[in-house]
mmCIF file with all atom_site columns, C-alpha atoms in Angstrom:
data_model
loop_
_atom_site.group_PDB
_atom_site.id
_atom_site.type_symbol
_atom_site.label_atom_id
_atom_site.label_alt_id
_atom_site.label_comp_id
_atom_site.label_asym_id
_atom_site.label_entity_id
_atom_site.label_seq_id
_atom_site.pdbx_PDB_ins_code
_atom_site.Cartn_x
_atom_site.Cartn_y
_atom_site.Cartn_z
_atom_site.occupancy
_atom_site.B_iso_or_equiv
_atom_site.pdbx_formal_charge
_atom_site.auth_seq_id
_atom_site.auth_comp_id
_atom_site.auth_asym_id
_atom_site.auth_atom_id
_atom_site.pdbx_PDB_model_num
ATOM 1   C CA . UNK A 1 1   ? 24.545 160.083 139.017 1.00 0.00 ? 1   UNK A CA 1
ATOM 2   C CA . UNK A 1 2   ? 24.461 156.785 141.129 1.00 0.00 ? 2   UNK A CA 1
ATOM 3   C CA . UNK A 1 3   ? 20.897 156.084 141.978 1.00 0.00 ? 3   UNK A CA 1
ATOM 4   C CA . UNK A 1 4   ? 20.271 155.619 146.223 1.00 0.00 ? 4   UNK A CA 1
ATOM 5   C CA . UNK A 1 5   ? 20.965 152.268 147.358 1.00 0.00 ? 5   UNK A CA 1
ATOM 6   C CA . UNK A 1 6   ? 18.973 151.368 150.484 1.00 0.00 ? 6   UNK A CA 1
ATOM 7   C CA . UNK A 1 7   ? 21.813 151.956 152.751 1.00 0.00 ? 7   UNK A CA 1
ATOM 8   C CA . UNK A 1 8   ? 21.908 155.359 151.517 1.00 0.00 ? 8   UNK A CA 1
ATOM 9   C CA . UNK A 1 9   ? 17.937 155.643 152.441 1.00 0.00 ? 9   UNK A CA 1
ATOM 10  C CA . UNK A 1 10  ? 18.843 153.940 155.460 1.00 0.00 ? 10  UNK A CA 1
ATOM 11  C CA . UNK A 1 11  ? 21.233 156.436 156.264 1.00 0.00 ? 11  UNK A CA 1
ATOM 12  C CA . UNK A 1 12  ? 19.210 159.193 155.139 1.00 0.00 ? 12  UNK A CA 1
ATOM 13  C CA . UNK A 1 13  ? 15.935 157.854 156.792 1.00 0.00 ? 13  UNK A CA 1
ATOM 14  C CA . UNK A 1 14  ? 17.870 158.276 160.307 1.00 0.00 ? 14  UNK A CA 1
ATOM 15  C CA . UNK A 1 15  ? 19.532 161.146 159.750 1.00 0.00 ? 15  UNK A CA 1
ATOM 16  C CA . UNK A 1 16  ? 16.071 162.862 159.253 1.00 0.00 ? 16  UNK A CA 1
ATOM 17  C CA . UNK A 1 17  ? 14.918 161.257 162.441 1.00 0.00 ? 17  UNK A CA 1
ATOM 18  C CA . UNK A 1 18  ? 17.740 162.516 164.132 1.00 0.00 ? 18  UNK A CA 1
ATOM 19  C CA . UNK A 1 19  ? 16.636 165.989 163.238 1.00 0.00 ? 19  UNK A CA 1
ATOM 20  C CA . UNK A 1 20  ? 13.292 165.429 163.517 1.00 0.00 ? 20  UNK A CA 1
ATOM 21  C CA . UNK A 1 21  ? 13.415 164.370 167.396 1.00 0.00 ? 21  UNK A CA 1
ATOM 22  C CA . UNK A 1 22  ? 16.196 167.388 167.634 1.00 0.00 ? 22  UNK A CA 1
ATOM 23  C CA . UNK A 1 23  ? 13.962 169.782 166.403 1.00 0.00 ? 23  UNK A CA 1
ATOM 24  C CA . UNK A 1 24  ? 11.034 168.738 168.675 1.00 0.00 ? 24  UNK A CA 1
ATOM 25  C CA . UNK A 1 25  ? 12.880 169.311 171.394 1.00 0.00 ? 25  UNK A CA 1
ATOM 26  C CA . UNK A 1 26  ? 13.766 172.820 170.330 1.00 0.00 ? 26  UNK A CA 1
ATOM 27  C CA . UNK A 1 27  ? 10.130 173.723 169.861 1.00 0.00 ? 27  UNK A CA 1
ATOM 28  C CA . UNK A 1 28  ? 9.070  172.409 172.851 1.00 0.00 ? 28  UNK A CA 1
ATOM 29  C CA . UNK A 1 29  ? 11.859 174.387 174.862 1.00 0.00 ? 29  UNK A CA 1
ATOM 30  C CA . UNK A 1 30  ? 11.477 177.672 172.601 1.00 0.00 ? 30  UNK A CA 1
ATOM 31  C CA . UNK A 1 31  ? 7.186  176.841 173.521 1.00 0.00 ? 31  UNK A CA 1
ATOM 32  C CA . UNK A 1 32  ? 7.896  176.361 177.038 1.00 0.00 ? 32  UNK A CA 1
ATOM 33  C CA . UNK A 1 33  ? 10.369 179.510 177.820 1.00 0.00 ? 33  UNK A CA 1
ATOM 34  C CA . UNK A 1 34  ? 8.210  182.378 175.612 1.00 0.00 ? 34  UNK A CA 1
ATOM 35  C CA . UNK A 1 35  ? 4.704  181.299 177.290 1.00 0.00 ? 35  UNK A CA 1
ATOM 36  C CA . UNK A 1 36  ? 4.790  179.656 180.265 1.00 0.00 ? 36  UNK A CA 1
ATOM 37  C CA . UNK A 1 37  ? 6.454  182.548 182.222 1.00 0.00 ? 37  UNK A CA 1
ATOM 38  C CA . UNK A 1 38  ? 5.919  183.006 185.680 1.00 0.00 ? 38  UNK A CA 1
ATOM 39  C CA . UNK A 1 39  ? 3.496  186.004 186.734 1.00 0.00 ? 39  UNK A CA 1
ATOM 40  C CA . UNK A 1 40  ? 6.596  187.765 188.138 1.00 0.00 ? 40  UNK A CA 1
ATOM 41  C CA . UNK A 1 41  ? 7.733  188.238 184.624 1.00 0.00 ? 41  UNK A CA 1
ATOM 42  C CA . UNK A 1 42  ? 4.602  188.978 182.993 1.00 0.00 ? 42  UNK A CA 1
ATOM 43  C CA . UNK A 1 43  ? 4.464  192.340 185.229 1.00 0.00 ? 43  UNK A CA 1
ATOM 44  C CA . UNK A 1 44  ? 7.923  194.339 184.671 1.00 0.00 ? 44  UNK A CA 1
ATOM 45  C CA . UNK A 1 45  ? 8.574  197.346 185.872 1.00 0.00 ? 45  UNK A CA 1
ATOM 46  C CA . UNK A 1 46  ? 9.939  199.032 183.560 1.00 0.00 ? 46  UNK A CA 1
ATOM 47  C CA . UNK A 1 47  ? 8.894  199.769 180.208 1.00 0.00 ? 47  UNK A CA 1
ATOM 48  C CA . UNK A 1 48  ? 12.296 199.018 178.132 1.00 0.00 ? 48  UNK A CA 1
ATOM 49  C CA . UNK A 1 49  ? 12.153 195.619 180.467 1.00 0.00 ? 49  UNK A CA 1
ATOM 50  C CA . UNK A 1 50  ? 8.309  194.865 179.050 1.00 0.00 ? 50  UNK A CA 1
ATOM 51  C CA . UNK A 1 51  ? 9.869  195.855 175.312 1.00 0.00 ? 51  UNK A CA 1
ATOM 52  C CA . UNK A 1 52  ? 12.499 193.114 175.785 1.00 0.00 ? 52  UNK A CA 1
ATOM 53  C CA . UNK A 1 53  ? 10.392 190.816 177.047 1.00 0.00 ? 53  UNK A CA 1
ATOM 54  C CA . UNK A 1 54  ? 8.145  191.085 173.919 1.00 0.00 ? 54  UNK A CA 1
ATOM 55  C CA . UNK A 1 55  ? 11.173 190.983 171.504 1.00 0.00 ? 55  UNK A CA 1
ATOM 56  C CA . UNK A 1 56  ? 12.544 187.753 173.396 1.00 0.00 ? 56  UNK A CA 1
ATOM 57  C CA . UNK A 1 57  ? 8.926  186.486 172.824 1.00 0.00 ? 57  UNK A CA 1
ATOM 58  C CA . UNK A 1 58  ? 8.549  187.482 169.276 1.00 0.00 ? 58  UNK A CA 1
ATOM 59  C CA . UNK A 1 59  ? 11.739 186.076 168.730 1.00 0.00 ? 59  UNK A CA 1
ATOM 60  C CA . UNK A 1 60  ? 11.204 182.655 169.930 1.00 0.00 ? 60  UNK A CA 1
ATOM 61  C CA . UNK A 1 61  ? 7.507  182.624 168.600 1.00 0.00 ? 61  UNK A CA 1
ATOM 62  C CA . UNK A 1 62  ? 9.555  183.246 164.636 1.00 0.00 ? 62  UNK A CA 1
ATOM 63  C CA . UNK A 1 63  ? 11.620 180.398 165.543 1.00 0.00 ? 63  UNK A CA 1
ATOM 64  C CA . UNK A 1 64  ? 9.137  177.962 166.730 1.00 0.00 ? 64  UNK A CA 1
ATOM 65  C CA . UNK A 1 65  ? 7.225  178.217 163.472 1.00 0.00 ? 65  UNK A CA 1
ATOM 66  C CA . UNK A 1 66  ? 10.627 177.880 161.314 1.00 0.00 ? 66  UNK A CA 1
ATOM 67  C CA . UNK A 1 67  ? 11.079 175.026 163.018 1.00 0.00 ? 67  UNK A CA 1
ATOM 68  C CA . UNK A 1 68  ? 7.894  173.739 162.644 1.00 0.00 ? 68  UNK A CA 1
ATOM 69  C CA . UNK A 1 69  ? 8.358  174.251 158.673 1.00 0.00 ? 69  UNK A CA 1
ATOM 70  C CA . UNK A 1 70  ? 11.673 172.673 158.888 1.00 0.00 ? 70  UNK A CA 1
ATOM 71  C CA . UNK A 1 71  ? 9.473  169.314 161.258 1.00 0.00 ? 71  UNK A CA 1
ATOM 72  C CA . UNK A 1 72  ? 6.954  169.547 158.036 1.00 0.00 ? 72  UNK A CA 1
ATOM 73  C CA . UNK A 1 73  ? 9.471  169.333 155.203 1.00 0.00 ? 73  UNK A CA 1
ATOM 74  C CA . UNK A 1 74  ? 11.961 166.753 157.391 1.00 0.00 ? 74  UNK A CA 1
ATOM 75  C CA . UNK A 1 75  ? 7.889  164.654 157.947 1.00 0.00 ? 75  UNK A CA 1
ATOM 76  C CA . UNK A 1 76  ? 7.668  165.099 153.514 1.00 0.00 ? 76  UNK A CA 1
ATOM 77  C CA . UNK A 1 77  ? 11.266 163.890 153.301 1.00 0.00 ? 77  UNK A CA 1
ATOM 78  C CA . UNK A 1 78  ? 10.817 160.779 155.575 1.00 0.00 ? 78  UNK A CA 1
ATOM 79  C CA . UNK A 1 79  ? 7.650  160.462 153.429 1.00 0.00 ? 79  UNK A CA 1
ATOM 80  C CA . UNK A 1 80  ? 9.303  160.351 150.242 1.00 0.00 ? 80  UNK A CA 1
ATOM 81  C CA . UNK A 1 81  ? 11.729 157.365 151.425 1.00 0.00 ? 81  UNK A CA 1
ATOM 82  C CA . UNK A 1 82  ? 8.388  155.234 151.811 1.00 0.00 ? 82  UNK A CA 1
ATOM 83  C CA . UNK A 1 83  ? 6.943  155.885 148.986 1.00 0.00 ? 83  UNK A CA 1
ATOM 84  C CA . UNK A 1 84  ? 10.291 155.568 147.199 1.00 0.00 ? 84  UNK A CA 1
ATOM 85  C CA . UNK A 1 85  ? 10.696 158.949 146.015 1.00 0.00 ? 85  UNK A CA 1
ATOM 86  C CA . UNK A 1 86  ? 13.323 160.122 148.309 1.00 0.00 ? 86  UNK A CA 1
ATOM 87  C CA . UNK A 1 87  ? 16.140 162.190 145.837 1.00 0.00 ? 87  UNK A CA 1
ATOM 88  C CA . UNK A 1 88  ? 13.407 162.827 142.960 1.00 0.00 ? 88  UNK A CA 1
ATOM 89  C CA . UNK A 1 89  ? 13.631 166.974 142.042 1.00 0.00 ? 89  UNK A CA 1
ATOM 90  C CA . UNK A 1 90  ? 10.225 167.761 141.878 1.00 0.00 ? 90  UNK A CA 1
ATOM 91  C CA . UNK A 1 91  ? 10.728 170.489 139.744 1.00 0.00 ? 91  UNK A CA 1
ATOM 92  C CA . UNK A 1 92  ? 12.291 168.675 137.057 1.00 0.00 ? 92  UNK A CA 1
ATOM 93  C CA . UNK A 1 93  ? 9.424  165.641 137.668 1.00 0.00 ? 93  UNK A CA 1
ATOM 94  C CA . UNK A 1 94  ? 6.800  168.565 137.230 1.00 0.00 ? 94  UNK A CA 1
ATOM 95  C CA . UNK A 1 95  ? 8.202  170.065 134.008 1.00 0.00 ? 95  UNK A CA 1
ATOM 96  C CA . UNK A 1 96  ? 8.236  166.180 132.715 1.00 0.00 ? 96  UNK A CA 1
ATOM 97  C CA . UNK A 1 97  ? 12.153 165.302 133.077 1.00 0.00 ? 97  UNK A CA 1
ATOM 98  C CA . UNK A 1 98  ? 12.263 161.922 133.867 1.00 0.00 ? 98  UNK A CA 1
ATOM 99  C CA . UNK A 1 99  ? 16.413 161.241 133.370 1.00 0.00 ? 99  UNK A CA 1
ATOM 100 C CA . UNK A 1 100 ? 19.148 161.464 135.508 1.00 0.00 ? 100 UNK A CA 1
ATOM 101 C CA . UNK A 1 101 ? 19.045 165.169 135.648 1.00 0.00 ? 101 UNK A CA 1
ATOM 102 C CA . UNK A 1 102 ? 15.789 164.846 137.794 1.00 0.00 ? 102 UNK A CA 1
ATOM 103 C CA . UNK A 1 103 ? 17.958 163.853 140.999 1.00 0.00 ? 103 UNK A CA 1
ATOM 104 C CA . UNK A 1 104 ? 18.992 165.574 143.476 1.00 0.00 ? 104 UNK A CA 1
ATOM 105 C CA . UNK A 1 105 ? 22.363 165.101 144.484 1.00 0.00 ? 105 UNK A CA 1
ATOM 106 C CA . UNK A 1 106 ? 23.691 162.972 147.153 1.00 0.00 ? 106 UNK A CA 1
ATOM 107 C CA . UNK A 1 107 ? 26.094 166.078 148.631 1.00 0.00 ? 107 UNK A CA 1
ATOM 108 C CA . UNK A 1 108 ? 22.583 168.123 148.463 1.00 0.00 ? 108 UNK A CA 1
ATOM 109 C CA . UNK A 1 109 ? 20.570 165.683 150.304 1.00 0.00 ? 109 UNK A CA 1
ATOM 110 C CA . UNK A 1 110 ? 23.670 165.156 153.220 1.00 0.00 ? 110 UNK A CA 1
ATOM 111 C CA . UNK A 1 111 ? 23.466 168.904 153.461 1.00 0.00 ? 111 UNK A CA 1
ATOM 112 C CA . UNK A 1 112 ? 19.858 169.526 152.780 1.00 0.00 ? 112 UNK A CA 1
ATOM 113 C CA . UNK A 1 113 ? 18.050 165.629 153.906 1.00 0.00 ? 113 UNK A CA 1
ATOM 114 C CA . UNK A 1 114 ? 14.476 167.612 153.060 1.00 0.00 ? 114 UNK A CA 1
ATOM 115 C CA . UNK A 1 115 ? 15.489 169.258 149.925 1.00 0.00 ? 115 UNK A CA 1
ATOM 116 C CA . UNK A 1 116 ? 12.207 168.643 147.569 1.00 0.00 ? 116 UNK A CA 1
ATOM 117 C CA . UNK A 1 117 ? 14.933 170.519 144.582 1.00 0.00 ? 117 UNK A CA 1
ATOM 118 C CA . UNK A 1 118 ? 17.789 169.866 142.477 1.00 0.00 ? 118 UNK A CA 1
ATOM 119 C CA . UNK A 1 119 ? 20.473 172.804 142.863 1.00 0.00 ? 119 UNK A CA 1
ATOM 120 C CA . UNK A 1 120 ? 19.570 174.582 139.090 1.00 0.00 ? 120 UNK A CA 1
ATOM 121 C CA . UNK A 1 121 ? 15.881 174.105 140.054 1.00 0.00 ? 121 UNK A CA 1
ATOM 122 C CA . UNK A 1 122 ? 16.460 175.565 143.607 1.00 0.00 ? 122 UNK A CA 1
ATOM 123 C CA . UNK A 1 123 ? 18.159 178.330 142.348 1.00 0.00 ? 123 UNK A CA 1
ATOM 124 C CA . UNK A 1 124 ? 15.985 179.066 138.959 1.00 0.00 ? 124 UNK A CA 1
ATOM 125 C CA . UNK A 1 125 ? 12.771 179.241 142.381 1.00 0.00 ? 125 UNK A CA 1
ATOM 126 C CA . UNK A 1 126 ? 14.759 181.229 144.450 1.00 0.00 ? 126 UNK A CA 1
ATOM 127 C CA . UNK A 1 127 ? 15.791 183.756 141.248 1.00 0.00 ? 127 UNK A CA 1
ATOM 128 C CA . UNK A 1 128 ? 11.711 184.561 140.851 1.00 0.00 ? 128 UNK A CA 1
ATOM 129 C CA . UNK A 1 129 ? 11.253 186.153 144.469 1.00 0.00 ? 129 UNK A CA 1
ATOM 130 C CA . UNK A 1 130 ? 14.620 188.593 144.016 1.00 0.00 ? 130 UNK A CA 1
#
């Protein structure tokens, strides 16, 4: 596997900062909508209206901190490109491989731009919570 050349972190490095600004904006809409609601709404009427209400809220609370966990791993990611190790698995750099194997991917990363693993090391993670 080619190693990254610095158009590909260039490419990669705005990509993530595409996302990154993206995904603000979601979590400040998704804050904005599920807590600052008007008193109006606050006081319904009827109960199934107050159970929806608290769903919808729920709902948008969940995605809010998703989102924030994607904004955290996207902040690692752009991290990684500074420090220069942007495409390292850190799985395979934790059990000591050092070779080519240790990358993740190009197709991955154009996917997954945050992905910390390679796809065996991904899945071998994923395998111990089923």
């Amino acid at each position: 596997m080619a190693a990254l050349t610095k158009t590909d972190l260039k490419s990669f490095r705005d990509q993530l900062q595409m996302l990154q600004a993206r995904l603000r904006g979601d979590v400040h809409d998704l804050a904005t909508g599920a807590l600052d609601r008007d008193e109006e709404s606050r006081s319904p009427t009827h109960m199934a209206e107050l159970g929806s209400e608290n769903y919808e809220q729920d709902f948008a609370l969940d995605l809010i901190r998703n989102e924030q966990e994607t904004l955290g791993e996207i902040a690692a990611a752009v991290a990684k490109i500074e420090l220069g190790t942007f495409g390292m698995c850190e799985a395979c750099l934790e059990e000591g491989k050092t070779d080519r194997k240790s990358s993740i991917p190009k197709t991955r990363l154009r996917a997954i731009p945050w992905a910390r693993n390679c796809v065996e090391c991904e899945r071998k993670r994923e395998a111990q919570y089923l």
